[in-house]
mmCIF file of C-alpha atoms in Angstrom:
data_model
loop_
_atom_site.group_PDB
_atom_site.id
_atom_site.type_symbol
_atom_site.label_atom_id
_atom_site.label_comp_id
_atom_site.label_asym_id
_atom_site.label_seq_id
_atom_site.Cartn_x
_atom_site.Cartn_y
_atom_site.Cartn_z
ATOM 1 C CA UNK P 1 8.048 -45.713 -27.676
ATOM 2 C CA UNK P 2 5.212 -47.877 -26.302
ATOM 3 C CA UNK P 3 4.392 -50.820 -28.520
ATOM 4 C CA UNK P 4 0.943 -52.426 -28.561
ATOM 5 C CA UNK P 5 0.803 -55.043 -25.886
ATOM 6 C CA UNK P 6 3.841 -53.673 -24.102
ATOM 7 C CA UNK P 7 2.622 -53.709 -20.498
ATOM 8 C CA UNK P 8 5.922 -52.434 -19.082
ATOM 9 C CA UNK P 9 5.837 -49.432 -21.416
ATOM 10 C CA UNK P 10 2.252 -48.696 -20.430
ATOM 11 C CA UNK P 11 3.169 -48.879 -16.761
ATOM 12 C CA UNK P 12 6.028 -46.432 -17.312
ATOM 13 C CA UNK P 13 3.660 -44.024 -19.099
ATOM 14 C CA UNK P 14 1.132 -44.222 -16.252
ATOM 15 C CA UNK P 15 3.941 -43.638 -13.750
ATOM 16 C CA UNK P 16 5.060 -40.520 -15.652
ATOM 17 C CA UNK P 17 1.492 -39.225 -15.911
ATOM 18 C CA UNK P 18 0.904 -39.767 -12.196
ATOM 19 C CA UNK P 19 4.085 -38.150 -10.924
ATOM 20 C CA UNK P 20 5.528 -35.810 -13.532
ATOM 21 C CA UNK P 21 2.391 -33.864 -14.403
ATOM 22 C CA UNK P 22 1.547 -32.914 -10.787
ATOM 23 C CA UNK P 23 5.104 -31.660 -10.364
ATOM 24 C CA UNK P 24 4.790 -29.621 -13.549
ATOM 25 C CA UNK P 25 1.446 -28.253 -12.392
ATOM 26 C CA UNK P 26 2.946 -27.329 -9.042
ATOM 27 C CA UNK P 27 5.808 -25.561 -10.815
ATOM 28 C CA UNK P 28 3.449 -23.441 -12.857
ATOM 29 C CA UNK P 29 1.308 -22.678 -9.810
ATOM 30 C CA UNK P 30 4.405 -21.365 -8.050
ATOM 31 C CA UNK P 31 5.432 -19.114 -10.922
ATOM 32 C CA UNK P 32 4.946 -15.439 -10.115
ATOM 33 C CA UNK P 33 2.721 -14.369 -12.985
ATOM 34 C CA UNK P 34 0.028 -12.356 -11.178
ATOM 35 C CA UNK P 35 0.061 -8.659 -10.395
ATOM 36 C CA UNK P 36 0.559 -7.663 -6.799
ATOM 37 C CA UNK P 37 -2.540 -7.225 -4.679
ATOM 38 C CA UNK P 38 -3.235 -3.918 -2.875
ATOM 39 C CA UNK P 39 -2.294 -5.565 0.426
ATOM 40 C CA UNK P 40 1.049 -6.742 -0.984
ATOM 41 C CA UNK P 41 1.775 -3.203 -2.204
ATOM 42 C CA UNK P 42 0.810 -1.784 1.181
ATOM 43 C CA UNK P 43 3.112 -4.198 3.040
ATOM 44 C CA UNK P 44 5.980 -3.480 0.647
ATOM 45 C CA UNK P 45 5.503 0.269 1.114
ATOM 46 C CA UNK P 46 5.625 -0.121 4.901
ATOM 47 C CA UNK P 47 8.990 -1.833 4.463
ATOM 48 C CA UNK P 48 10.265 1.012 2.273
ATOM 49 C CA UNK P 49 10.130 -1.065 -0.906
ATOM 50 C CA UNK P 50 8.985 1.526 -3.442
ATOM 51 C CA UNK P 51 9.794 2.405 -7.027
ATOM 52 C CA UNK P 52 12.408 5.121 -6.638
ATOM 53 C CA UNK P 53 15.373 6.196 -8.738
ATOM 54 C CA UNK P 54 18.406 7.510 -6.884
ATOM 55 C CA UNK P 55 19.387 9.428 -10.021
ATOM 56 C CA UNK P 56 16.401 11.813 -10.045
ATOM 57 C CA UNK P 57 17.452 14.134 -7.209
ATOM 58 C CA UNK P 58 21.148 14.554 -8.253
ATOM 59 C CA UNK P 59 20.193 15.073 -11.903
ATOM 60 C CA UNK P 60 17.664 17.812 -11.154
ATOM 61 C CA UNK P 61 20.004 19.269 -8.551
ATOM 62 C CA UNK P 62 22.861 19.655 -11.033
ATOM 63 C CA UNK P 63 20.718 20.974 -13.880
ATOM 64 C CA UNK P 64 18.768 23.487 -11.781
ATOM 65 C CA UNK P 65 21.891 24.608 -9.917
ATOM 66 C CA UNK P 66 23.705 25.464 -13.139
ATOM 67 C CA UNK P 67 20.545 27.127 -14.430
ATOM 68 C CA UNK P 68 20.429 29.165 -11.216
ATOM 69 C CA UNK P 69 24.089 30.133 -11.694
ATOM 70 C CA UNK P 70 23.327 31.057 -15.294
ATOM 71 C CA UNK P 71 20.486 33.381 -14.285
ATOM 72 C CA UNK P 72 21.855 34.787 -11.028
ATOM 73 C CA UNK P 73 25.590 34.395 -11.494
ATOM 74 C CA UNK P 74 26.233 38.086 -12.115
ATOM 75 C CA UNK P 75 24.390 39.046 -8.925
ATOM 76 C CA UNK P 76 26.332 36.460 -6.897
ATOM 77 C CA UNK P 77 29.598 37.711 -8.385
ATOM 78 C CA UNK P 78 28.727 41.290 -7.408
ATOM 79 C CA UNK P 79 28.002 40.232 -3.828
ATOM 80 C CA UNK P 80 31.311 38.357 -3.555
ATOM 81 C CA UNK P 81 33.198 41.322 -5.052
ATOM 82 C CA UNK P 82 31.535 43.642 -2.531
ATOM 83 C CA UNK P 83 32.632 41.377 0.312
ATOM 84 C CA UNK P 84 36.218 41.322 -0.995
ATOM 85 C CA UNK P 85 36.233 45.056 -1.634
ATOM 86 C CA UNK P 86 34.839 45.829 1.825
ATOM 87 C CA UNK P 87 37.349 43.502 3.450
ATOM 88 C CA UNK P 88 40.308 45.183 1.727
ATOM 89 C CA UNK P 89 39.176 48.766 2.162
ATOM 90 C CA UNK P 90 37.291 48.846 5.469
ATOM 91 C CA UNK P 91 37.788 45.778 7.597
ATOM 92 C CA UNK P 92 41.571 45.830 7.158
ATOM 93 C CA UNK P 93 41.720 49.168 9.001
ATOM 94 C CA UNK P 94 39.778 48.001 12.077
ATOM 95 C CA UNK P 95 41.560 47.252 15.294
ATOM 96 C CA UNK P 96 41.520 43.652 16.410
ATOM 97 C CA UNK P 97 39.091 43.705 19.338
ATOM 98 C CA UNK P 98 36.372 41.371 20.509
ATOM 99 C CA UNK P 99 33.646 43.824 19.518
ATOM 100 C CA UNK P 100 35.115 44.440 16.056
ATOM 101 C CA UNK P 101 35.536 40.704 15.437
ATOM 102 C CA UNK P 102 31.910 40.111 16.425
ATOM 103 C CA UNK P 103 30.647 42.791 14.045
ATOM 104 C CA UNK P 104 32.980 41.581 11.301
ATOM 105 C CA UNK P 105 31.828 37.965 11.663
ATOM 106 C CA UNK P 106 28.161 38.962 11.634
ATOM 107 C CA UNK P 107 28.477 41.150 8.539
ATOM 108 C CA UNK P 108 30.534 38.622 6.593
ATOM 109 C CA UNK P 109 28.183 35.783 7.549
ATOM 110 C CA UNK P 110 25.154 37.831 6.500
ATOM 111 C CA UNK P 111 26.647 38.770 3.132
ATOM 112 C CA UNK P 112 27.860 35.242 2.468
ATOM 113 C CA UNK P 113 24.460 33.875 3.524
ATOM 114 C CA UNK P 114 22.826 35.888 0.764
ATOM 115 C CA UNK P 115 24.872 33.860 -1.716
ATOM 116 C CA UNK P 116 25.001 30.456 -0.040
ATOM 117 C CA UNK P 117 21.469 30.521 1.425
ATOM 118 C CA UNK P 118 19.548 30.352 -1.865
ATOM 119 C CA UNK P 119 21.844 27.588 -3.100
ATOM 120 C CA UNK P 120 21.288 25.462 0.016
ATOM 121 C CA UNK P 121 17.537 26.150 0.043
ATOM 122 C CA UNK P 122 17.229 25.246 -3.630
ATOM 123 C CA UNK P 123 19.205 22.044 -3.111
ATOM 124 C CA UNK P 124 16.995 21.081 -0.146
ATOM 125 C CA UNK P 125 13.781 21.745 -2.046
ATOM 126 C CA UNK P 126 14.998 19.758 -5.055
ATOM 127 C CA UNK P 127 15.995 16.773 -2.911
ATOM 128 C CA UNK P 128 12.732 16.684 -0.950
ATOM 129 C CA UNK P 129 10.545 17.422 -3.971
ATOM 130 C CA UNK P 130 12.183 14.798 -6.199
ATOM 131 C CA UNK P 131 11.674 12.051 -3.627
ATOM 132 C CA UNK P 132 8.151 13.200 -2.758
ATOM 133 C CA UNK P 133 7.087 13.128 -6.394
ATOM 134 C CA UNK P 134 8.394 9.575 -6.734
ATOM 135 C CA UNK P 135 7.041 7.884 -3.600
ATOM 136 C CA UNK P 136 4.682 10.418 -1.982
ATOM 137 C CA UNK P 137 4.466 10.850 1.800
ATOM 138 C CA UNK P 138 6.373 7.926 3.318
ATOM 139 C CA UNK P 139 8.182 7.530 6.631
ATOM 140 C CA UNK P 140 9.607 4.179 7.662
ATOM 141 C CA UNK P 141 12.572 2.971 9.701
ATOM 142 C CA UNK P 142 12.509 -0.551 8.264
ATOM 143 C CA UNK P 143 15.536 -0.001 5.959
ATOM 144 C CA UNK P 144 17.541 1.293 8.953
ATOM 145 C CA UNK P 145 17.087 -1.866 11.010
ATOM 146 C CA UNK P 146 20.155 -4.001 11.667
ATOM 147 C CA UNK P 147 20.177 -7.128 9.503
ATOM 148 C CA UNK P 148 22.908 -9.751 9.748
ATOM 149 C CA UNK P 149 22.761 -10.579 6.043
ATOM 150 C CA UNK P 150 23.997 -7.067 5.300
ATOM 151 C CA UNK P 151 27.378 -7.879 6.890
ATOM 152 C CA UNK P 152 27.553 -11.394 5.483
ATOM 153 C CA UNK P 153 30.617 -11.465 3.181
ATOM 154 C CA UNK P 154 29.081 -14.143 0.961
ATOM 155 C CA UNK P 155 25.920 -12.139 0.431
ATOM 156 C CA UNK P 156 28.032 -9.031 -0.111
ATOM 157 C CA UNK P 157 30.054 -10.772 -2.808
ATOM 158 C CA UNK P 158 26.829 -11.896 -4.472
ATOM 159 C CA UNK P 159 25.575 -8.318 -4.492
ATOM 160 C CA UNK P 160 28.868 -7.044 -5.947
ATOM 161 C CA UNK P 161 28.836 -9.543 -8.813
ATOM 162 C CA UNK P 162 25.076 -9.572 -9.326
ATOM 163 C CA UNK P 163 23.206 -8.526 -12.452
ATOM 164 C CA UNK P 164 22.054 -5.355 -10.714
ATOM 165 C CA UNK P 165 25.670 -4.322 -10.093
ATOM 166 C CA UNK P 166 26.453 -4.842 -13.763
ATOM 167 C CA UNK P 167 23.467 -2.678 -14.687
ATOM 168 C CA UNK P 168 24.669 0.080 -12.337
ATOM 169 C CA UNK P 169 28.172 -0.156 -13.809
ATOM 170 C CA UNK P 170 26.734 0.123 -17.304
ATOM 171 C CA UNK P 171 24.723 3.206 -16.323
ATOM 172 C CA UNK P 172 27.820 4.859 -14.828
ATOM 173 C CA UNK P 173 29.894 4.167 -17.945
ATOM 174 C CA UNK P 174 27.069 5.467 -20.131
ATOM 175 C CA UNK P 175 26.850 8.718 -18.163
ATOM 176 C CA UNK P 176 30.606 9.216 -18.290
ATOM 177 C CA UNK P 177 30.721 8.543 -22.033
ATOM 178 C CA UNK P 178 27.870 10.925 -22.825
ATOM 179 C CA UNK P 179 29.331 13.562 -20.499
ATOM 180 C CA UNK P 180 32.712 13.384 -22.195
ATOM 181 C CA UNK P 181 31.062 13.620 -25.600
ATOM 182 C CA UNK P 182 29.097 16.716 -24.542
ATOM 183 C CA UNK P 183 32.282 18.300 -23.178
ATOM 184 C CA UNK P 184 34.032 17.519 -26.453
ATOM 185 C CA UNK P 185 31.221 19.194 -28.440
ATOM 186 C CA UNK P 186 31.235 22.311 -26.233
ATOM 187 C CA UNK P 187 35.023 22.691 -26.481
ATOM 188 C CA UNK P 188 35.012 21.976 -30.214
ATOM 189 C CA UNK P 189 32.389 24.647 -30.849
ATOM 190 C CA UNK P 190 34.470 27.152 -28.854
ATOM 191 C CA UNK P 191 37.834 26.250 -30.406
ATOM 192 C CA UNK P 192 38.136 29.546 -32.254
ATOM 193 C CA UNK P 193 37.629 31.580 -29.070
ATOM 194 C CA UNK P 194 40.070 29.323 -27.191
ATOM 195 C CA UNK P 195 42.830 30.096 -29.664
ATOM 196 C CA UNK P 196 42.317 33.842 -29.150
ATOM 197 C CA UNK P 197 42.218 33.850 -25.338
ATOM 198 C CA UNK P 198 45.884 34.859 -25.124
ATOM 199 C CA UNK P 199 45.025 38.102 -26.893
ATOM 200 C CA UNK P 200 42.159 39.051 -24.563
ATOM 201 C CA UNK P 201 41.984 40.654 -21.123
ATOM 202 C CA UNK P 202 41.580 38.752 -17.878
ATOM 203 C CA UNK P 203 37.952 39.850 -17.562
ATOM 204 C CA UNK P 204 37.170 38.509 -21.022
ATOM 205 C CA UNK P 205 38.953 35.231 -20.271
ATOM 206 C CA UNK P 206 37.086 34.780 -16.986
ATOM 207 C CA UNK P 207 33.744 35.669 -18.599
ATOM 208 C CA UNK P 208 34.321 33.277 -21.481
ATOM 209 C CA UNK P 209 35.395 30.478 -19.139
ATOM 210 C CA UNK P 210 32.415 30.986 -16.839
ATOM 211 C CA UNK P 211 29.969 31.011 -19.757
ATOM 212 C CA UNK P 212 31.359 27.820 -21.271
ATOM 213 C CA UNK P 213 31.387 26.050 -17.889
ATOM 214 C CA UNK P 214 27.772 27.051 -17.286
ATOM 215 C CA UNK P 215 26.748 25.815 -20.717
ATOM 216 C CA UNK P 216 28.559 22.554 -20.110
ATOM 217 C CA UNK P 217 26.876 22.170 -16.724
ATOM 218 C CA UNK P 218 23.391 22.850 -18.123
ATOM 219 C CA UNK P 219 23.863 20.388 -20.997
ATOM 220 C CA UNK P 220 25.209 17.665 -18.723
ATOM 221 C CA UNK P 221 22.419 18.341 -16.238
ATOM 222 C CA UNK P 222 19.762 17.938 -18.920
ATOM 223 C CA UNK P 223 21.448 14.743 -20.077
ATOM 224 C CA UNK P 224 21.374 13.419 -16.509
ATOM 225 C CA UNK P 225 17.689 14.345 -16.177
ATOM 226 C CA UNK P 226 16.818 12.332 -19.290
ATOM 227 C CA UNK P 227 18.817 9.328 -18.060
ATOM 228 C CA UNK P 228 17.277 9.668 -14.584
ATOM 229 C CA UNK P 229 13.756 9.591 -16.018
ATOM 230 C CA UNK P 230 14.616 6.477 -18.015
ATOM 231 C CA UNK P 231 16.113 4.939 -14.882
ATOM 232 C CA UNK P 232 12.925 5.755 -12.954
ATOM 233 C CA UNK P 233 10.855 3.906 -15.562
ATOM 234 C CA UNK P 234 13.235 0.965 -15.267
ATOM 235 C CA UNK P 235 12.958 1.012 -11.460
ATOM 236 C CA UNK P 236 9.161 0.985 -11.708
ATOM 237 C CA UNK P 237 9.357 -2.004 -14.017
ATOM 238 C CA UNK P 238 11.739 -3.802 -11.651
ATOM 239 C CA UNK P 239 9.556 -2.949 -8.671
ATOM 240 C CA UNK P 240 6.439 -4.318 -10.346
ATOM 241 C CA UNK P 241 8.308 -7.462 -11.397
ATOM 242 C CA UNK P 242 9.583 -8.060 -7.867
ATOM 243 C CA UNK P 243 6.090 -7.605 -6.428
ATOM 244 C CA UNK P 244 4.521 -10.207 -8.683
ATOM 245 C CA UNK P 245 2.769 -13.039 -6.907
ATOM 246 C CA UNK P 246 1.897 -16.602 -7.704
ATOM 247 C CA UNK P 247 -1.625 -17.937 -7.472
ATOM 248 C CA UNK P 248 -0.631 -19.728 -4.289
ATOM 249 C CA UNK P 249 0.660 -16.462 -2.790
ATOM 250 C CA UNK P 250 -2.695 -14.824 -3.490
ATOM 251 C CA UNK P 251 -4.531 -17.724 -1.866
ATOM 252 C CA UNK P 252 -2.269 -17.587 1.191
ATOM 253 C CA UNK P 253 -2.766 -13.842 1.493
ATOM 254 C CA UNK P 254 -6.529 -14.256 1.251
ATOM 255 C CA UNK P 255 -6.431 -16.863 4.013
ATOM 256 C CA UNK P 256 -4.248 -14.605 6.138
ATOM 257 C CA UNK P 257 -6.558 -11.608 5.708
ATOM 258 C CA UNK P 258 -9.893 -13.380 5.818
ATOM 259 C CA UNK P 259 -8.851 -16.076 8.257
ATOM 260 C CA UNK P 260 -8.624 -19.827 7.993
ATOM 261 C CA UNK P 261 -11.957 -21.219 6.659
ATOM 262 C CA UNK P 262 -11.947 -23.884 9.382
ATOM 263 C CA UNK P 263 -11.498 -21.288 12.114
ATOM 264 C CA UNK P 264 -14.119 -19.041 10.521
ATOM 265 C CA UNK P 265 -16.605 -21.916 10.399
ATOM 266 C CA UNK P 266 -15.955 -22.655 14.081
ATOM 267 C CA UNK P 267 -16.475 -18.996 14.952
ATOM 268 C CA UNK P 268 -19.748 -18.921 13.012
ATOM 269 C CA UNK P 269 -20.831 -22.132 14.700
ATOM 270 C CA UNK P 270 -20.058 -20.617 18.107
ATOM 271 C CA UNK P 271 -22.008 -17.481 17.161
ATOM 272 C CA UNK P 272 -24.972 -19.603 16.080
ATOM 273 C CA UNK P 273 -24.888 -21.480 19.373
ATOM 274 C CA UNK P 274 -24.818 -18.225 21.354
ATOM 275 C CA UNK P 275 -27.701 -16.808 19.291
ATOM 276 C CA UNK P 276 -29.604 -20.060 19.827
ATOM 277 C CA UNK P 277 -29.154 -19.833 23.615
ATOM 278 C CA UNK P 278 -30.321 -16.222 23.638
ATOM 279 C CA UNK P 279 -33.352 -17.195 21.563
ATOM 280 C CA UNK P 280 -34.233 -20.063 23.872
ATOM 281 C CA UNK P 281 -34.005 -17.713 26.863
ATOM 282 C CA UNK P 282 -36.716 -15.519 25.306
ATOM 283 C CA UNK P 283 -39.271 -18.321 24.923
ATOM 284 C CA UNK P 284 -40.500 -18.185 28.573
ATOM 285 C CA UNK P 285 -41.454 -14.531 27.957
ATOM 286 C CA UNK P 286 -43.562 -15.337 24.873
ATOM 287 C CA UNK P 287 -47.369 -15.094 24.844
ATOM 288 C CA UNK P 288 -48.016 -17.910 22.392
ATOM 289 C CA UNK P 289 -46.215 -20.492 20.236
ATOM 290 C CA UNK P 290 -47.737 -21.068 16.797
ATOM 291 C CA UNK P 291 -46.954 -24.481 15.277
ATOM 292 C CA UNK P 292 -47.302 -26.309 11.954
ATOM 293 C CA UNK P 293 -47.759 -28.599 14.115
ATOM 294 C CA UNK P 294 -44.591 -30.715 13.615
ATOM 295 C CA UNK P 295 -42.263 -28.900 11.202
ATOM 296 C CA UNK P 296 -42.409 -25.259 12.344
ATOM 297 C CA UNK P 297 -42.733 -23.422 15.638
ATOM 298 C CA UNK P 298 -42.795 -19.646 16.106
ATOM 299 C CA UNK P 299 -42.912 -17.912 19.510
ATOM 300 C CA UNK P 300 -44.591 -14.480 19.615
ATOM 301 C CA UNK P 301 -44.562 -11.860 22.328
ATOM 302 C CA UNK P 302 -46.547 -8.638 22.530
ATOM 303 C CA UNK P 303 -46.380 -5.856 25.103
ATOM 304 C CA UNK P 304 -48.681 -2.954 24.321
ATOM 305 C CA UNK P 305 -46.683 -0.541 26.491
ATOM 306 C CA UNK P 306 -43.276 -1.131 24.837
ATOM 307 C CA UNK P 307 -44.087 -2.631 21.422
ATOM 308 C CA UNK P 308 -45.913 -1.189 18.448
ATOM 309 C CA UNK P 309 -46.563 -4.669 17.020
ATOM 310 C CA UNK P 310 -46.107 -8.302 18.074
ATOM 311 C CA UNK P 311 -42.525 -9.557 17.798
ATOM 312 C CA UNK P 312 -41.099 -12.973 16.940
ATOM 313 C CA UNK P 313 -38.804 -13.949 19.833
ATOM 314 C CA UNK P 314 -37.969 -17.488 18.625
ATOM 315 C CA UNK P 315 -38.536 -19.764 15.662
ATOM 316 C CA UNK P 316 -37.346 -23.140 14.530
ATOM 317 C CA UNK P 317 -37.839 -26.082 12.210
ATOM 318 C CA UNK P 318 -38.019 -29.828 12.917
ATOM 319 C CA UNK P 319 -35.758 -30.579 15.911
ATOM 320 C CA UNK P 320 -35.523 -26.938 16.940
ATOM 321 C CA UNK P 321 -39.302 -26.606 16.674
ATOM 322 C CA UNK P 322 -39.641 -29.567 19.015
ATOM 323 C CA UNK P 323 -37.278 -27.926 21.537
ATOM 324 C CA UNK P 324 -39.287 -24.678 21.378
ATOM 325 C CA UNK P 325 -42.515 -26.562 22.108
ATOM 326 C CA UNK P 326 -40.868 -28.425 25.017
ATOM 327 C CA UNK P 327 -39.679 -25.167 26.610
ATOM 328 C CA UNK P 328 -43.106 -23.584 26.010
ATOM 329 C CA UNK P 329 -44.804 -26.556 27.675
ATOM 330 C CA UNK P 330 -42.386 -26.420 30.599
ATOM 331 C CA UNK P 331 -43.193 -22.720 31.210
ATOM 332 C CA UNK P 332 -46.931 -23.145 30.469
ATOM 333 C CA UNK P 333 -46.880 -21.114 27.266
ATOM 334 C CA UNK P 334 -49.974 -21.778 25.153
ATOM 335 C CA UNK P 335 -49.246 -23.610 21.895
ATOM 336 C CA UNK P 336 -51.647 -23.202 18.994
ATOM 337 C CA UNK P 337 -51.728 -25.034 15.686
ATOM 338 C CA UNK P 338 -52.062 -22.803 12.635
ATOM 339 C CA UNK P 339 -50.239 -24.236 9.625
ATOM 340 C CA UNK P 340 -50.453 -21.278 7.161
ATOM 341 C CA UNK P 341 -49.626 -18.681 9.821
ATOM 342 C CA UNK P 342 -46.732 -20.692 11.263
ATOM 343 C CA UNK P 343 -45.253 -21.246 7.798
ATOM 344 C CA UNK P 344 -45.672 -17.566 6.842
ATOM 345 C CA UNK P 345 -44.111 -16.287 10.089
ATOM 346 C CA UNK P 346 -41.162 -18.692 9.787
ATOM 347 C CA UNK P 347 -40.300 -17.667 6.221
ATOM 348 C CA UNK P 348 -41.078 -13.930 6.392
ATOM 349 C CA UNK P 349 -40.030 -12.755 9.863
ATOM 350 C CA UNK P 350 -36.613 -13.040 11.490
ATOM 351 C CA UNK P 351 -36.040 -13.428 15.216
ATOM 352 C CA UNK P 352 -36.328 -10.048 16.931
ATOM 353 C CA UNK P 353 -38.381 -8.485 14.117
ATOM 354 C CA UNK P 354 -41.971 -7.315 14.292
ATOM 355 C CA UNK P 355 -44.580 -9.125 12.225
ATOM 356 C CA UNK P 356 -45.468 -7.516 8.878
ATOM 357 C CA UNK P 357 -48.712 -5.616 8.438
ATOM 358 C CA UNK P 358 -50.338 -8.258 6.261
ATOM 359 C CA UNK P 359 -50.178 -10.732 9.181
ATOM 360 C CA UNK P 360 -51.579 -8.347 11.802
ATOM 361 C CA UNK P 361 -55.146 -9.676 11.620
ATOM 362 C CA UNK P 362 -54.197 -13.355 11.836
ATOM 363 C CA UNK P 363 -51.821 -12.808 14.757
ATOM 364 C CA UNK P 364 -54.324 -10.534 16.515
ATOM 365 C CA UNK P 365 -56.967 -13.280 16.372
ATOM 366 C CA UNK P 366 -54.506 -15.754 17.884
ATOM 367 C CA UNK P 367 -53.489 -13.374 20.674
ATOM 368 C CA UNK P 368 -57.127 -12.503 21.401
ATOM 369 C CA UNK P 369 -57.906 -16.183 21.770
ATOM 370 C CA UNK P 370 -54.885 -16.687 24.046
ATOM 371 C CA UNK P 371 -55.807 -13.704 26.223
ATOM 372 C CA UNK P 372 -59.372 -15.027 26.492
ATOM 373 C CA UNK P 373 -58.085 -18.398 27.690
ATOM 374 C CA UNK P 374 -55.807 -16.708 30.191
ATOM 375 C CA UNK P 375 -58.508 -14.332 31.361
ATOM 376 C CA UNK P 376 -56.501 -11.277 30.283
ATOM 377 C CA UNK P 377 -57.912 -8.144 28.714
ATOM 378 C CA UNK P 378 -55.709 -6.300 26.139
#
């Protein structure tokens, strides 16, 4: 507490205000509270840092595979039975020759391909489609680059015991628990049929077992799809949180993209100097310089063969106007004083532009006078 008249206490308060508040302000400026800029998202995407759930593809793969077995299982079973039947009745009677083995291998591979091919094609389409729907068209080799921190045992231990690892462990335990519960429900609902399996034929037992396994696979697959979608939403949230930027990060990015203001000012200054030199080089080609007489100077050139109207080749104010008049005097360019016209040309016409129509008459009178002094006829 600072008592009235306590100078030491007042000094301590001023010290705290001078040093602690800037530190606090710097802390808050460094806090990542802003959404990522488009450039930050673009750079992260180039590095392969995108919102993607590794659970989407396996979940859809399992669910659609069991659904495919449920719809086309009887056809696949018929094909496999035909292969077995043909092997026992026909192929077993063939002589073992190179030609017979070639034909046998081709026929068996073709028949097996009719069963395995759709499964492999479906799995490929699911894997590619699931990733494409999440991240779109993306090809990068950045995640494949060798990084020493990946083989650092300390960093590896941190990753093993990190919060993300605990989240992954929790997701795995959740999936196992729900899967076991679904299996329990399926078996419990079929308990009456299970008790009567010993009284049924082998075909009935196999059909019952296949049907229950397919149901179990479809239910577990749908459960995995729901969890995968929730995980994808969580990954998007994590991705957005990791991409957040502080106000200082945004300022640094703006400087990096737009350039350092000091360097930009030097570039603009260099460009102005180059434009000034080019303008000064055009003054010797002018027909007349119209002055204010001290504040403004405008150099005009007109060539009837190449120009549709007189053109301002140089203009300046104060010191620059003085330089224009010096160059005009050096090259014997006529200088005329016309305050309203000089002021109007300076404010309305840029260097390299033709004079506007409303100034045609005034400029024409000046040029006519100049041509008369020079003995020219235009």
